Short mmCIF file of C-alpha atoms in Angstrom, two decimals:
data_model
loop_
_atom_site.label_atom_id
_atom_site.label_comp_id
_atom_site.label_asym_id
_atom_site.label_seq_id
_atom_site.Cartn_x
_atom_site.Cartn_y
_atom_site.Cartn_z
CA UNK A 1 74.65 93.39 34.04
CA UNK A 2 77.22 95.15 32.78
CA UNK A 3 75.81 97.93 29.96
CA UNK A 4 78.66 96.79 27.22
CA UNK A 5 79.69 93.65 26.37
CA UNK A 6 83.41 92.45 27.68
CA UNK A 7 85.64 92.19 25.22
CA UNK A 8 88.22 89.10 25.64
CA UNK A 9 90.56 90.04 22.96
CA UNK A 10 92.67 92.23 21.82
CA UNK A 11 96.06 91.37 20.70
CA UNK A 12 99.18 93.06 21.39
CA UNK A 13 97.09 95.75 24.29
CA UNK A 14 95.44 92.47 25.88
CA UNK A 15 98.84 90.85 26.06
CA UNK A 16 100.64 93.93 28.13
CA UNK A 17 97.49 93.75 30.07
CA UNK A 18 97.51 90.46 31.17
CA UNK A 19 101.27 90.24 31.74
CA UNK A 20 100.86 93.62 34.22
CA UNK A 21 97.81 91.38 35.77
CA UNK A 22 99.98 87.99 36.00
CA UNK A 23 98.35 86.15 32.94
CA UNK A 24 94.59 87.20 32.80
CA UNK A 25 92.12 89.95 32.11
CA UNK A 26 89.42 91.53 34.69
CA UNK A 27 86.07 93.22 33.75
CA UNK A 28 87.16 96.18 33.82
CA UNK A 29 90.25 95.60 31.11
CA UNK A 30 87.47 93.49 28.94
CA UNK A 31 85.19 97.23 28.86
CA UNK A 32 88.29 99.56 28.35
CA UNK A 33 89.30 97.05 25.60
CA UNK A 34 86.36 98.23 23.24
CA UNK A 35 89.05 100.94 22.84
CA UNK A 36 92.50 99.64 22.72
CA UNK A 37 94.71 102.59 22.36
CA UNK A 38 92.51 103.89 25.69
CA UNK A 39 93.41 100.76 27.26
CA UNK A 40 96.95 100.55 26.53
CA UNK A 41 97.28 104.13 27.66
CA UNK A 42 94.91 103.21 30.78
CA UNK A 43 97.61 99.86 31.42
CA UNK A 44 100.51 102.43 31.80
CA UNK A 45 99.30 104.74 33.59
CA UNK A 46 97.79 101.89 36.21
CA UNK A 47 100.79 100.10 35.79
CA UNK A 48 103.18 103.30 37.09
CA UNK A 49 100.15 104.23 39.81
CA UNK A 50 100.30 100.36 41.21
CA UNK A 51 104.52 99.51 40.77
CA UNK A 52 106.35 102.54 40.53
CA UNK A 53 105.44 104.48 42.85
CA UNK A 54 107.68 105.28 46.07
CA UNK A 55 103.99 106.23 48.19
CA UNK A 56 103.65 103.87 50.81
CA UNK A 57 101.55 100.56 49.63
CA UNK A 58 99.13 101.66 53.01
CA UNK A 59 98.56 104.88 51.64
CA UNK A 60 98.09 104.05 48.04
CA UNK A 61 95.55 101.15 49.05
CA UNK A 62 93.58 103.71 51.28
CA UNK A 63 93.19 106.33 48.68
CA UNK A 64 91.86 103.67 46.18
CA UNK A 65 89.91 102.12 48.55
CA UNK A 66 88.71 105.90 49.98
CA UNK A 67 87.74 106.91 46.47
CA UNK A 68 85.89 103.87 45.71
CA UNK A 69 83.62 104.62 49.02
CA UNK A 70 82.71 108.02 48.28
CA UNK A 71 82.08 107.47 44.49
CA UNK A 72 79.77 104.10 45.37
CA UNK A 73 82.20 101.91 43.03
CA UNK A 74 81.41 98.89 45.23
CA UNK A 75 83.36 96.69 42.27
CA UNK A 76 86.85 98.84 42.95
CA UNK A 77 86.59 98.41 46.65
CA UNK A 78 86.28 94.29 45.96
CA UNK A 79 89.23 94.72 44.09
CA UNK A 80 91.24 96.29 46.37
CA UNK A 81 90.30 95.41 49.58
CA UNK A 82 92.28 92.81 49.56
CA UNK A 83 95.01 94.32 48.24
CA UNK A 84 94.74 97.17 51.42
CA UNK A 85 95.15 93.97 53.85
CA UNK A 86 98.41 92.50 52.18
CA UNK A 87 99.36 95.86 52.85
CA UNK A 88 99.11 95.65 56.76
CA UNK A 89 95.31 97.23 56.93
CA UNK A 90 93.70 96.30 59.71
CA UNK A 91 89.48 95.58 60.00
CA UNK A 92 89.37 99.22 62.07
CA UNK A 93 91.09 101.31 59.21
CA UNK A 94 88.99 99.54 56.37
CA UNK A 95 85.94 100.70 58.39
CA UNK A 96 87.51 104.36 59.04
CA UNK A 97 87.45 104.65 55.06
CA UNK A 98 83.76 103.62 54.77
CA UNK A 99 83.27 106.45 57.36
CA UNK A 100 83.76 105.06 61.00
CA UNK A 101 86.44 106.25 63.54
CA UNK A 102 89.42 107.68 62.14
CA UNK A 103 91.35 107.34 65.01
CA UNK A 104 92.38 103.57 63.94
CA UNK A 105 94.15 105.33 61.03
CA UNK A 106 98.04 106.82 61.93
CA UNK A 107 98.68 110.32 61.25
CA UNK A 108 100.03 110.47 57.73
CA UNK A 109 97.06 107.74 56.81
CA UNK A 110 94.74 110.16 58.19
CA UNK A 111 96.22 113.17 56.57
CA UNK A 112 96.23 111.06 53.11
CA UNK A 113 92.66 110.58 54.08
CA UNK A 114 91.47 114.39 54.02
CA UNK A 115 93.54 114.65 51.10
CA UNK A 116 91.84 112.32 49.46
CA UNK A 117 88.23 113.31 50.24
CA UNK A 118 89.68 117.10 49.68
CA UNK A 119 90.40 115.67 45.49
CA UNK A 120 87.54 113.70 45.24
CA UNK A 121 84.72 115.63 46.80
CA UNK A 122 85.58 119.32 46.07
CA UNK A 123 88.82 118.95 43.92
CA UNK A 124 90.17 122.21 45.52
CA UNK A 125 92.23 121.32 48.53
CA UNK A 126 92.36 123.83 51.36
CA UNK A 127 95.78 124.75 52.49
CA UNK A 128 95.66 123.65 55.46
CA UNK A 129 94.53 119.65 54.12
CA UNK A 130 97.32 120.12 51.97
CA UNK A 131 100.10 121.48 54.72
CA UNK A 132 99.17 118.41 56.92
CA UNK A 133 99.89 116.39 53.83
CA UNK A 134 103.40 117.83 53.46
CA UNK A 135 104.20 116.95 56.96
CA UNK A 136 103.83 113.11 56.13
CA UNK A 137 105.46 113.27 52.66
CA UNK A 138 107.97 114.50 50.43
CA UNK A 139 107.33 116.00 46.88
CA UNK A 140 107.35 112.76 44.87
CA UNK A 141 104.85 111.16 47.09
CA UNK A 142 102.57 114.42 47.17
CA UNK A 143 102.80 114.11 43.37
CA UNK A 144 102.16 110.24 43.37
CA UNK A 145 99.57 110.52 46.12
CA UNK A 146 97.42 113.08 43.92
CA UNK A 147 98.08 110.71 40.65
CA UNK A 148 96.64 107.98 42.58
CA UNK A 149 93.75 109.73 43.95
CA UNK A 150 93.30 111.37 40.60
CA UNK A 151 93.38 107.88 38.32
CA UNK A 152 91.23 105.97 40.95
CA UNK A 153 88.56 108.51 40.81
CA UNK A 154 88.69 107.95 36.63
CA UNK A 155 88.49 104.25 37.54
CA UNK A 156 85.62 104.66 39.43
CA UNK A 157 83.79 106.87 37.71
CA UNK A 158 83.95 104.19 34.70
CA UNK A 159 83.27 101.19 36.68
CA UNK A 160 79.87 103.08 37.91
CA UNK A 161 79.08 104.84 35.01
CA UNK A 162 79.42 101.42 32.66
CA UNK A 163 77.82 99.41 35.51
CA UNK A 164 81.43 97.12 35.02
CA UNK A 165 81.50 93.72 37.81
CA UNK A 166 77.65 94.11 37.62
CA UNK A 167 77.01 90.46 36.72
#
């Protein structure tokens, strides 16, 4: 059980909300909506992290996915799996991000990958981690790439910490 209630209004935030999600609200946008100026704030930055972005929808999907593994969000991974496999992941790359072989994963997905767990598990990233990166990527992307990695890991650790899908 979730540890707050859901809330399932919310007037003009709930409406931008539901029109970025195609007409409804998840879990997670009934928690952040205890706190609607949060929320809204939350809906653009998502919003600009999921459709504006030039980063490959691969590499996007893997970081999300990546930092839902290693912060235990198991409701952000359900969310996104999905998502990852519209996106041309295969079964073998899925189970590379939950820690199997990396070789199923393609250079720049596995450079995105040390990246990733670079951000996430000691937020310092080594040169080198970040050099491999710049092979794959230009600027933007390196810039989108770390938003990504950055606003999934706040996603997470609200889903975990608010025990949010938990029903």
């Amino acid at each position: 059980m979730a540890r707050l209630g859901y809330v399932t209004e919310g007037g003009g935030v709930a409406d931008r909300i539901r029109r970025r999600r195609g007409g409804r609200l998840t879990p997670l946008d009934g928690m952040l909506l205890h706190s609607p100026a949060l929320a809204d704030g939350w809906n653009s930055l998502l919003g600009a992290v999921r459709g504006a972005s030039t980063l490959p929808a691969d590499v996007r999907e893997l970081a999300v996915l990546r930092v839902a593994e290693l912060n235990g969000a198991a409701y952000e991974w359900t969310a996104h799996e999905p998502v990852a496999r519209e996106a041309g992941m295969t079964d073998e790359q899925l189970a590379a991000l939950r820690g199997g072989d990396p070789s199923a994963l393609d250079g720049r997905q596995r450079a995105a990958l040390a990246y990733t767990d670079a951000m996430t598990e000691k937020i310092a990233v080594e040169q080198p981690v970040f050099d491999a990166l710049a092979a794959h990527f230009d600027e933007q992307q390196v810039v989108e790439l770390s938003v990504t990695v950055a606003a999934y890991n706040m996603v997470s650790r609200f889903l975990v910490a608010l025990e949010v899908g938990r029903e």
